[in-house]
Amino acid sequence: MEFDCVVIGAGLAGLVATAEIADAGKKVLLLDQEPESSFGGQAWWSFGGLFLVNSPEQRRLGIKDSKELAWQDWMGTAGFDREDDEDYWGRKWAEAYVDFASGEKREWLHEMGVRFFPVVGWAERGGYLAEGHGNSVPRFHIVWGTGPGIVAPFERRVRAHMKNGIVVYKPRHRVDKFINSNGTVLGVGGSILEPSDVARGEESSRVVIGQFEYRAQVVVVTSGGIGGNHDLIRKNWPSRLGSPPRRMITGVPAHVDGRMLAITEEVGGRIVNRDRMWHYTEGIKNWNPVWDKHGIRILPGPSSLWVDARGQRFSAPNFPGFDTLGTLEAIQKTGYDYSWFILTQKIIEREFALSGSEQNPDLTGKSIKKVLSRVLPGAPGPVQAFMDKGEDFIIADNLAELVSGMNKLTGENLIKIAEIEKLIKARDREIDNKFTKDLQITALRGARHYIGDKLIRVAKPHKFLDPKNGPLIAVRLNILSRKTLGGLQTDLSGRVLNSFGEPVPGLYAAGEVSGFGGGGIHGYRALEGTFVGGCLFTGRVAGRAIANELN
């Protein structure tokens, strides 16, 4: 055969697997339906957050973390309840991943030149009991260089192998089928799409100009999830999260369409946990979109007041940054597919960050000077751009103007000034003492005991209606499609399994298409920093297993 292995998808998991296989001297064909401008896939667009346990960055900030605590948090978050079947391999992958995140993950990346921002973020704070959902401590390590910074070392390795002929990369090659005989995968076939010069993330043509077939001893699927396919999201939407949103914005490019899942299923690959997915509740429409319905996620601190479409405050612990899917369920059960943050200028200056490499030019560009400018008065530049140009932002000098703007934006006149005023005044009265019965205020005061939050992430508690803290700001929050938590069931080598739990000969999978490992490493919920990390880990495991198999 001309190739030892075919890798389908040039995202992060595909690049990692390709690099590992090629490092072993095996010849790899790397196929992707998108043009070369999209090399690196979704990971390039990411904030570059990675879940690490007991890292030097944590220890320098006084954070006491351990593998045991991380596993406690993972299990309380995942809620595995299909352990005899669909969750069997997902749990095993979870154990292996927590070991990896607690062990060699950081050193492995560090040796390739990956560095981290010194302040560790605290995502998915939970707000339940010790054994419930959430991170007990900050674990969200931001790669210096964000998404491009984590893609770069693997892109370098793959391109070096492209130069020496061990890797052959063919963009605009869309896989439509597997070549198989008697249940064994022997290669792939598909369509050659017309050349495209669209920029990264822009939707490319699907005009077919030819066909191809390639054979190899092994094929690995690294094609991503379904986040760009709203129809498939709605089809798989679980009733526990309420009705599917009628209106969503999109956090990934259009090519994240999930098509390889069905194609792999046709040759016996088993898809599990279809009903598990991860969509953000704090989405805002991009004023400068790259793809259709392009949305950006706000990475909020804990101080904004979160209310539903009618202006009713969500119950504890549905506070900003505490429980993504818990709040998604609460929003969907209101009968509306949007909600609101109400906050002040002081809060937006300290607490608002935007997810994505392109929304963080200081971190992405590795500019210490620009990062330090975040402590200066005023909102960060990308946030200010949304305040100035984004349709979801209302800024007002008083509450009456704010409520009027909110109602005008939606056209539904659901927000009542008297009710909002009563709600905010009640909240503001709780600021008068250092103690309170309001659990959100208790939580944000507690957050400021962590030096990272106090320095750059959590505003000092203050009254919303005090003019010196204004102006007042309201942000309409949309449901933002993002990640697939279920997928192809794989064993701990990355081999795709069939409905009998047996490996499909010649077929592997890694990354989001495999539920980040085993068909669902996260269970029902994620701790964050585990999506990019899951692509790294599964690509590495599958790549090394394939290299061993081919020897």
Coordinates of C-alpha atoms in Angstrom, one line a residue:
M1 CA 0.0 0.0 0.0
E2 CA 1.1 3.6 -0.7
F3 CA 0.2 4.7 2.9
D4 CA 0.4 3.0 6.3
C5 CA -2.4 5.2 7.7
V6 CA -5.1 7.6 6.6
V7 CA -6.1 10.4 9.0
I8 CA -9.5 12.1 8.3
G9 CA -9.4 15.6 9.6
A10 CA -6.6 18.2 10.0
G11 CA -7.8 19.6 13.3
L12 CA -5.8 19.3 16.5
A13 CA -6.6 15.6 17.2
G14 CA -5.7 14.8 13.6
L15 CA -2.4 16.7 13.8
V16 CA -1.4 15.1 17.0
A17 CA -2.2 11.6 15.7
T18 CA -0.4 12.3 12.4
A19 CA 2.7 13.6 14.2
E20 CA 2.9 10.6 16.5
I21 CA 2.5 8.1 13.7
A22 CA 4.9 9.9 11.4
D23 CA 7.5 10.1 14.2
A24 CA 7.5 6.3 14.1
G25 CA 8.5 6.4 10.4
K26 CA 5.1 5.4 9.1
K27 CA 3.7 7.0 6.0
V28 CA 0.5 9.0 6.7
L29 CA -2.1 10.5 4.3
L30 CA -3.8 13.5 6.0
L31 CA -7.2 14.4 4.4
D32 CA -9.4 17.4 5.1
Q33 CA -12.5 18.7 3.3
E34 CA -11.5 22.3 4.0
P35 CA -8.7 24.4 2.3
E36 CA -5.3 24.7 3.9
S37 CA -6.3 28.0 5.5
S38 CA -8.2 25.9 8.1
F39 CA -5.2 23.8 9.1
G40 CA -5.6 23.2 12.9
G41 CA -9.4 23.2 12.8
Q42 CA -11.4 24.4 15.7
A43 CA -8.5 24.5 18.1
W44 CA -7.0 27.4 16.3
W45 CA -10.1 29.5 17.3
S46 CA -10.0 28.4 20.9
F47 CA -9.0 30.4 24.0
G48 CA -6.4 27.6 24.5
G49 CA -7.5 26.7 28.0
L50 CA -6.2 23.4 29.4
F51 CA -7.2 21.4 32.4
L52 CA -4.0 20.7 34.5
V53 CA -3.8 19.3 38.0
N54 CA -1.2 20.3 40.7
S55 CA 0.7 22.4 38.2
P56 CA 3.6 24.8 39.1
E57 CA 1.2 27.7 38.1
Q58 CA -1.3 26.5 40.6
R59 CA 1.2 26.1 43.4
R60 CA 2.7 29.5 42.8
L61 CA -0.8 31.0 43.4
G62 CA -1.3 28.9 46.6
I63 CA -3.7 26.5 45.0
K64 CA -3.6 23.0 46.6
D65 CA -4.7 20.5 44.0
S66 CA -4.3 16.8 43.7
K67 CA -5.3 13.9 41.4
E68 CA -7.7 12.7 44.1
L69 CA -9.5 16.0 44.3
A70 CA -9.6 16.3 40.5
W71 CA -11.1 12.8 40.2
Q72 CA -13.7 13.7 42.8
D73 CA -14.6 16.7 40.8
W74 CA -14.7 14.8 37.5
M75 CA -17.0 12.1 38.9
G76 CA -19.3 14.6 40.5
T77 CA -19.5 16.5 37.3
A78 CA -19.7 13.6 34.8
G79 CA -22.6 11.8 36.6
F80 CA -21.9 8.5 34.7
D81 CA -25.0 6.4 34.9
R82 CA -24.6 4.0 31.9
E83 CA -21.5 2.3 33.2
D84 CA -22.4 -1.2 32.0
D85 CA -22.8 0.1 28.4
E86 CA -22.4 3.5 26.9
D87 CA -20.3 4.9 29.8
Y88 CA -18.1 1.9 30.2
W89 CA -15.2 3.2 28.1
G90 CA -15.9 6.9 28.7
R91 CA -15.2 6.4 32.4
K92 CA -12.0 4.5 31.7
W93 CA -10.8 7.3 29.4
A94 CA -11.7 9.8 32.1
E95 CA -9.5 8.0 34.6
A96 CA -6.7 7.9 32.1
Y97 CA -7.1 11.6 31.3
V98 CA -7.1 12.7 34.9
D99 CA -3.9 10.7 35.3
F100 CA -2.5 12.4 32.3
A101 CA -3.5 15.9 33.4
S102 CA -2.0 15.2 36.8
G103 CA 1.2 13.8 35.4
E104 CA 3.0 14.1 32.1
K105 CA 0.7 16.4 30.2
R106 CA 2.3 19.7 31.2
E107 CA 5.9 18.4 30.8
W108 CA 5.0 16.9 27.4
L109 CA 3.7 20.2 26.1
H110 CA 6.5 22.2 27.8
E111 CA 9.1 20.2 26.0
M112 CA 7.5 21.3 22.7
G113 CA 7.6 24.9 23.7
V114 CA 4.1 25.4 25.1
R115 CA 4.0 28.0 27.9
F116 CA 1.1 29.2 30.1
F117 CA -0.3 32.5 31.4
P118 CA 0.7 32.7 35.1
V119 CA -2.9 33.3 36.4
V120 CA -5.0 30.1 36.5
G121 CA -8.6 30.6 35.7
W122 CA -11.5 29.1 37.7
A123 CA -14.1 27.8 35.3
E124 CA -17.3 25.8 36.1
R125 CA -17.2 26.7 39.8
G126 CA -20.1 24.4 40.6
G127 CA -21.9 25.8 43.7
Y128 CA -23.2 22.4 45.0
L129 CA -21.8 20.1 47.6
A130 CA -18.2 18.7 47.7
E131 CA -19.1 15.7 45.6
G132 CA -21.2 17.6 43.1
H133 CA -20.5 19.3 39.8
G134 CA -17.6 21.8 39.4
N135 CA -14.0 22.5 39.9
S136 CA -13.1 22.8 43.6
V137 CA -10.1 24.9 42.7
P138 CA -8.9 26.9 39.7
R139 CA -7.5 24.5 36.9
F140 CA -8.1 26.5 33.7
H141 CA -4.5 27.1 32.3
I142 CA -4.4 29.5 29.4
V143 CA -1.8 28.7 26.8
W144 CA 0.5 31.6 26.0
G145 CA -0.6 32.2 22.4
T146 CA -4.1 30.8 22.9
G147 CA -5.4 28.4 20.3
P148 CA -2.7 29.1 17.7
G149 CA -0.1 28.5 20.4
I150 CA -1.4 25.0 21.1
V151 CA -1.7 24.1 17.4
A152 CA 1.8 25.4 16.5
P153 CA 4.0 22.7 17.9
F154 CA 2.0 19.9 16.2
E155 CA 1.7 21.8 13.0
R156 CA 5.5 22.2 13.0
R157 CA 5.9 18.5 13.5
V158 CA 3.5 17.6 10.7
R159 CA 4.9 20.1 8.2
A160 CA 8.4 18.8 8.9
H161 CA 7.1 15.3 7.9
M162 CA 5.4 16.8 4.9
K163 CA 8.8 18.1 3.7
N164 CA 10.5 14.8 4.2
G165 CA 7.7 12.9 2.4
I166 CA 6.4 10.8 5.4
V167 CA 3.2 12.8 5.5
V168 CA 1.1 13.7 2.5
Y169 CA -1.5 16.3 3.1
K170 CA -4.5 16.7 0.8
P171 CA -7.0 19.5 1.5
R172 CA -10.3 19.7 -0.3
H173 CA -10.6 15.9 -0.1
R174 CA -13.9 15.0 1.5
V175 CA -14.3 11.4 2.7
D176 CA -17.7 10.0 1.7
K177 CA -17.2 6.3 2.4
F178 CA -14.9 3.7 3.8
I179 CA -13.5 0.9 1.7
N180 CA -14.1 -2.3 3.6
S181 CA -14.1 -6.0 3.1
N182 CA -15.7 -8.6 5.5
G183 CA -15.9 -5.9 8.2
T184 CA -12.3 -4.7 7.9
V185 CA -11.6 -1.1 6.9
L186 CA -9.1 -1.0 4.1
G187 CA -9.2 2.6 3.1
V188 CA -11.4 5.6 2.2
G189 CA -13.1 7.1 -0.9
G190 CA -14.6 10.4 -1.5
S191 CA -14.9 13.6 -3.4
I192 CA -12.3 16.2 -4.5
L193 CA -13.8 19.6 -3.9
E194 CA -13.0 22.6 -6.1
P195 CA -10.1 24.7 -4.9
S196 CA -11.1 27.5 -2.5
D197 CA -9.3 30.6 -1.3
V198 CA -11.7 31.4 1.5
A199 CA -10.1 32.6 4.8
R200 CA -9.9 30.4 7.9
G201 CA -13.4 29.6 9.2
E202 CA -15.3 31.0 6.2
E203 CA -17.7 28.6 4.5
S204 CA -16.1 26.9 1.5
S205 CA -17.6 25.6 -1.7
R206 CA -18.9 22.0 -1.9
V207 CA -18.6 21.8 -5.7
V208 CA -17.2 18.3 -6.6
I209 CA -14.5 18.2 -9.4
G210 CA -13.3 14.6 -9.0
Q211 CA -13.2 11.4 -7.0
F212 CA -10.5 9.6 -5.0
E213 CA -9.8 6.3 -3.3
Y214 CA -6.9 5.5 -1.0
R215 CA -6.0 2.3 0.8
A216 CA -4.1 1.9 4.0
Q217 CA -3.6 -0.6 6.8
V218 CA -5.3 1.8 9.3
V219 CA -7.8 4.7 9.1
V220 CA -8.3 7.1 12.0
V221 CA -11.3 9.5 12.1
T222 CA -10.6 12.9 13.7
S223 CA -13.4 14.9 12.0
G224 CA -14.9 16.7 15.0
G225 CA -18.4 17.0 16.3
I226 CA -21.8 18.4 15.2
G227 CA -21.6 22.0 16.6
G228 CA -22.1 23.6 13.2
N229 CA -25.2 21.5 12.3
H230 CA -28.2 22.9 14.1
D231 CA -30.6 20.4 12.7
L232 CA -28.6 17.5 14.1
I233 CA -28.2 19.3 17.4
R234 CA -32.0 19.7 17.7
K235 CA -32.5 16.0 16.6
N236 CA -30.3 14.8 19.4
W237 CA -31.4 17.4 22.0
P238 CA -32.3 15.7 25.3
S239 CA -35.7 16.4 27.0
R240 CA -33.9 17.0 30.3
L241 CA -32.7 20.3 28.9
G242 CA -36.1 21.4 27.9
S243 CA -37.2 22.1 24.3
P244 CA -34.4 22.7 21.7
P245 CA -33.7 26.3 21.1
R246 CA -35.7 27.8 18.2
R247 CA -32.9 30.2 17.7
M248 CA -29.2 29.6 18.3
I249 CA -26.0 31.2 17.3
T250 CA -22.9 29.1 16.2
G251 CA -19.6 28.8 18.0
V252 CA -17.9 26.8 15.3
P253 CA -17.4 27.0 11.5
A254 CA -20.0 25.4 9.2
H255 CA -17.7 22.4 8.3
V256 CA -18.2 21.1 11.9
D257 CA -21.1 19.1 10.5
G258 CA -20.9 15.7 12.1
R259 CA -21.1 13.9 8.7
M260 CA -18.3 11.4 9.4
L261 CA -20.3 10.0 12.4
A262 CA -23.0 8.6 10.1
I263 CA -20.4 7.4 7.6
T264 CA -18.5 5.6 10.3
E265 CA -21.7 4.1 11.7
E266 CA -22.3 2.6 8.2
V267 CA -19.2 0.3 8.6
G268 CA -20.2 -0.8 12.1
G269 CA -18.8 2.0 14.3
R270 CA -21.0 2.5 17.3
I271 CA -22.2 6.0 18.4
V272 CA -23.1 6.3 22.1
N273 CA -24.4 9.1 24.3
R274 CA -26.0 11.0 21.4
D275 CA -28.0 13.1 23.9
R276 CA -25.0 14.5 25.6
M277 CA -23.8 17.9 24.4
W278 CA -22.3 21.1 25.6
H279 CA -23.7 24.5 24.5
Y280 CA -23.0 27.8 26.1
T281 CA -25.6 30.1 27.6
E282 CA -23.5 33.4 27.4
G283 CA -23.4 33.7 23.6
I284 CA -23.4 37.1 21.9
K285 CA -23.7 37.8 18.1
N286 CA -20.4 38.6 16.6
W287 CA -20.5 42.1 15.1
N288 CA -17.8 41.1 12.7
P289 CA -18.8 37.5 11.8
V290 CA -16.5 35.0 10.0
W291 CA -19.2 32.3 9.5
D292 CA -23.0 32.2 9.4
K293 CA -24.6 33.0 12.8
H294 CA -21.2 33.5 14.3
G295 CA -21.3 33.8 18.0
I296 CA -18.7 34.5 20.7
R297 CA -18.9 33.3 24.3
I298 CA -18.5 35.7 27.2
L299 CA -16.2 34.2 29.8
P300 CA -17.9 35.9 32.8
G301 CA -16.7 36.6 36.3
P302 CA -19.3 35.8 39.0
S303 CA -20.8 39.3 39.7
S304 CA -23.3 40.0 36.9
L305 CA -27.0 39.6 37.8
W306 CA -28.4 36.8 35.6
V307 CA -32.1 37.1 34.8
D308 CA -34.4 35.3 32.3
A309 CA -36.3 36.8 29.4
R310 CA -38.9 38.2 31.8
G311 CA -36.4 39.7 34.2
Q312 CA -36.7 37.0 36.9
R313 CA -33.4 36.1 38.6
F314 CA -32.2 32.6 38.2
S315 CA -32.0 30.5 41.4
A316 CA -28.7 29.4 43.0
P317 CA -26.3 28.2 41.8
N318 CA -27.1 29.5 38.3
F319 CA -24.7 32.3 38.5
P320 CA -22.2 33.3 35.8
G321 CA -19.4 30.7 35.4
F322 CA -20.8 28.2 37.8
D323 CA -22.8 25.5 35.9
T324 CA -23.2 25.8 32.2
L325 CA -25.7 23.0 31.6
G326 CA -27.6 23.7 34.8
T327 CA -28.2 27.2 33.6
L328 CA -29.0 26.0 30.0
E329 CA -31.7 23.8 31.4
A330 CA -33.1 26.7 33.5
I331 CA -33.2 29.0 30.5
Q332 CA -34.8 26.5 28.2
K333 CA -37.5 25.7 30.7
T334 CA -38.6 29.4 30.7
G335 CA -40.0 29.0 27.2
Y336 CA -37.5 31.5 25.8
D337 CA -34.1 30.8 24.3
Y338 CA -32.3 33.9 25.6
S339 CA -31.5 35.5 28.9
W340 CA -29.8 38.7 30.3
F341 CA -26.8 39.8 32.2
I342 CA -27.3 43.1 34.1
L343 CA -24.1 44.6 35.4
T344 CA -22.1 47.8 35.8
Q345 CA -19.2 49.4 34.1
K346 CA -16.9 48.3 37.0
I347 CA -17.9 44.7 36.5
I348 CA -17.4 44.7 32.7
E349 CA -14.0 46.3 33.1
R350 CA -12.8 43.6 35.5
E351 CA -14.8 40.5 34.7
F352 CA -15.7 40.3 31.0
A353 CA -13.4 38.3 28.8
L354 CA -14.3 36.8 25.4
S355 CA -13.5 33.3 24.3
G356 CA -11.5 32.7 21.2
S357 CA -8.0 33.4 19.9
E358 CA -9.1 36.3 17.7
Q359 CA -10.8 38.0 20.7
N360 CA -7.7 38.0 22.8
P361 CA -5.0 39.6 20.6
D362 CA -2.7 40.3 23.6
L363 CA -2.6 36.7 24.7
T364 CA -2.6 35.3 21.1
G365 CA 0.1 37.7 20.1
K366 CA 2.1 36.9 23.2
S367 CA 2.3 40.6 24.1
I368 CA 3.2 41.2 27.8
K369 CA 2.7 44.9 27.3
K370 CA -0.8 44.5 26.0
V371 CA -1.7 42.0 28.7
L372 CA -0.6 44.4 31.3
S373 CA -2.9 47.1 29.8
R374 CA -5.9 45.1 30.9
V375 CA -5.5 46.5 34.4
L376 CA -5.9 50.1 33.0
P377 CA -9.3 51.8 33.3
G378 CA -11.9 50.9 30.7
A379 CA -13.0 47.6 29.2
P380 CA -10.5 45.5 27.2
G381 CA -10.4 46.5 23.5
P382 CA -12.4 43.5 22.1
V383 CA -15.0 43.9 24.8
Q384 CA -15.3 47.6 24.1
A385 CA -15.8 46.8 20.4
F386 CA -18.8 44.7 21.3
M387 CA -20.1 47.4 23.6
D388 CA -19.8 49.9 20.7
K389 CA -21.0 47.7 17.8
G390 CA -22.6 44.5 19.2
E391 CA -26.4 44.4 18.9
D392 CA -26.7 42.5 22.2
F393 CA -25.4 45.3 24.4
I394 CA -27.5 48.0 26.1
I395 CA -25.7 50.8 28.0
A396 CA -27.7 53.4 30.0
D397 CA -27.2 56.0 32.7
N398 CA -30.3 54.9 34.6
L399 CA -32.5 51.8 35.1
A400 CA -35.5 53.2 33.2
E401 CA -33.3 53.7 30.0
L402 CA -31.8 50.3 30.5
V403 CA -35.1 48.5 30.7
S404 CA -36.5 50.5 27.7
G405 CA -33.4 49.4 25.7
M406 CA -33.8 45.8 26.6
N407 CA -37.5 45.7 25.6
K408 CA -36.7 47.6 22.4
L409 CA -34.0 45.0 21.5
T410 CA -36.3 42.0 21.8
G411 CA -39.5 43.7 20.8
E412 CA -41.4 41.6 23.4
N413 CA -41.7 44.2 26.3
L414 CA -41.3 41.4 28.9
I415 CA -39.1 43.4 31.3
K416 CA -41.0 45.5 33.9
I417 CA -39.1 48.4 35.4
A418 CA -40.8 48.1 38.8
E419 CA -39.8 44.4 39.1
I420 CA -36.2 44.9 38.0
E421 CA -35.8 47.9 40.3
K422 CA -37.2 45.8 43.2
L423 CA -34.8 42.9 42.4
I424 CA -31.7 45.1 42.1
K425 CA -32.5 47.1 45.2
A426 CA -32.9 43.9 47.2
R427 CA -29.5 42.7 45.9
D428 CA -27.9 46.1 46.7
R429 CA -29.1 46.0 50.3
E430 CA -27.1 42.8 50.8
I431 CA -23.8 44.7 50.1
D432 CA -24.1 46.8 53.3
N433 CA -22.6 44.1 55.4
K434 CA -19.7 41.7 55.0
F435 CA -22.1 38.8 55.6
T436 CA -25.3 38.1 53.6
K437 CA -27.9 35.5 52.8
D438 CA -27.5 36.0 49.0
L439 CA -25.4 33.1 47.9
Q440 CA -24.1 34.9 44.8
I441 CA -22.6 37.6 46.9
T442 CA -21.2 35.0 49.3
A443 CA -19.7 33.3 46.3
L444 CA -18.1 36.4 44.7
R445 CA -16.7 37.4 48.1
G446 CA -15.3 33.9 48.5
A447 CA -13.8 34.1 45.0
R448 CA -11.8 37.1 46.0
H449 CA -9.9 35.0 48.6
Y450 CA -8.2 33.5 45.5
I451 CA -5.4 35.9 44.5
G452 CA -6.0 35.3 40.8
D453 CA -9.6 36.3 41.0
K454 CA -8.9 39.3 43.2
L455 CA -6.2 40.7 41.0
I456 CA -7.8 40.4 37.5
R457 CA -11.1 38.5 37.5
V458 CA -13.6 39.5 40.2
A459 CA -14.7 43.1 40.8
K460 CA -15.0 44.4 44.4
P461 CA -18.6 43.9 45.5
H462 CA -20.6 47.1 45.0
K463 CA -24.1 48.5 44.5
F464 CA -25.5 48.4 41.0
L465 CA -27.6 51.5 41.5
D466 CA -24.9 53.7 42.8
P467 CA -24.2 56.1 39.9
K468 CA -20.4 56.1 40.6
N469 CA -20.3 52.4 39.5
G470 CA -22.1 53.0 36.2
P471 CA -23.2 53.2 33.6
L472 CA -25.6 50.3 33.8
I473 CA -25.2 47.6 31.2
A474 CA -27.5 44.8 30.0
V475 CA -26.3 42.0 27.7
R476 CA -28.7 39.7 25.8
L477 CA -27.3 36.2 26.0
N478 CA -28.0 33.7 23.3
I479 CA -27.6 29.9 23.2
L480 CA -24.3 29.2 21.5
S481 CA -23.7 25.8 19.9
R482 CA -20.4 24.2 20.6
K483 CA -19.4 20.7 21.6
T484 CA -20.5 17.1 21.2
L485 CA -20.0 15.1 24.4
G486 CA -21.0 11.7 22.9
G487 CA -19.6 10.0 19.8
L488 CA -17.9 6.9 18.5
Q489 CA -17.2 4.5 21.2
T490 CA -13.5 3.6 21.4
D491 CA -11.3 1.5 23.7
L492 CA -8.2 2.8 25.5
S493 CA -6.2 2.4 22.3
G494 CA -8.6 4.6 20.3
R495 CA -10.0 1.6 18.3
V496 CA -13.6 2.2 17.2
L497 CA -15.9 -0.4 18.6
N498 CA -19.0 -2.0 17.1
S499 CA -22.4 -2.8 18.8
F500 CA -20.9 -6.0 20.2
G501 CA -18.1 -4.1 21.9
E502 CA -15.5 -5.5 19.5
P503 CA -13.0 -3.3 17.6
V504 CA -13.8 -2.6 13.9
P505 CA -10.6 -3.9 12.3
G506 CA -8.5 -1.1 10.8
L507 CA -10.5 1.7 12.3
Y508 CA -9.5 4.3 15.0
A509 CA -11.0 7.6 16.2
A510 CA -9.8 10.5 18.3
G511 CA -11.0 14.0 19.3
E512 CA -14.5 15.2 19.5
V513 CA -15.8 12.6 17.1
S514 CA -15.1 10.0 19.8
G515 CA -16.7 12.1 22.6
F516 CA -13.1 13.1 23.4
G517 CA -12.5 9.5 24.3
G518 CA -14.5 6.3 24.7
G519 CA -17.7 7.9 23.3
G520 CA -18.1 10.3 26.2
I521 CA -15.2 11.1 28.5
H522 CA -17.1 13.9 30.1
G523 CA -20.4 12.1 30.9
Y524 CA -23.1 14.8 31.2
R525 CA -20.9 17.8 32.0
A526 CA -17.5 19.2 31.5
L527 CA -15.0 20.9 33.8
E528 CA -13.6 23.0 31.0
G529 CA -10.1 23.0 29.6
T530 CA -10.9 19.4 28.7
F531 CA -12.0 19.8 25.0
V532 CA -8.7 21.0 23.6
G533 CA -7.0 18.7 26.1
G534 CA -9.2 15.8 25.1
C535 CA -8.1 16.2 21.5
L536 CA -4.5 16.3 22.6
F537 CA -4.8 13.2 24.7
T538 CA -6.9 11.0 22.3
G539 CA -4.8 12.0 19.3
R540 CA -1.6 11.1 21.2
V541 CA -3.0 7.8 22.5
A542 CA -4.4 6.7 19.1
G543 CA -1.3 7.8 17.2
R544 CA 1.0 5.9 19.5
A545 CA -1.3 2.8 19.4
I546 CA -1.4 2.9 15.6
A547 CA 2.4 3.3 15.4
N548 CA 2.8 0.2 17.6
E549 CA 0.2 -1.8 15.5
L550 CA 2.0 -0.9 12.3
N551 CA 5.4 -2.1 13.6

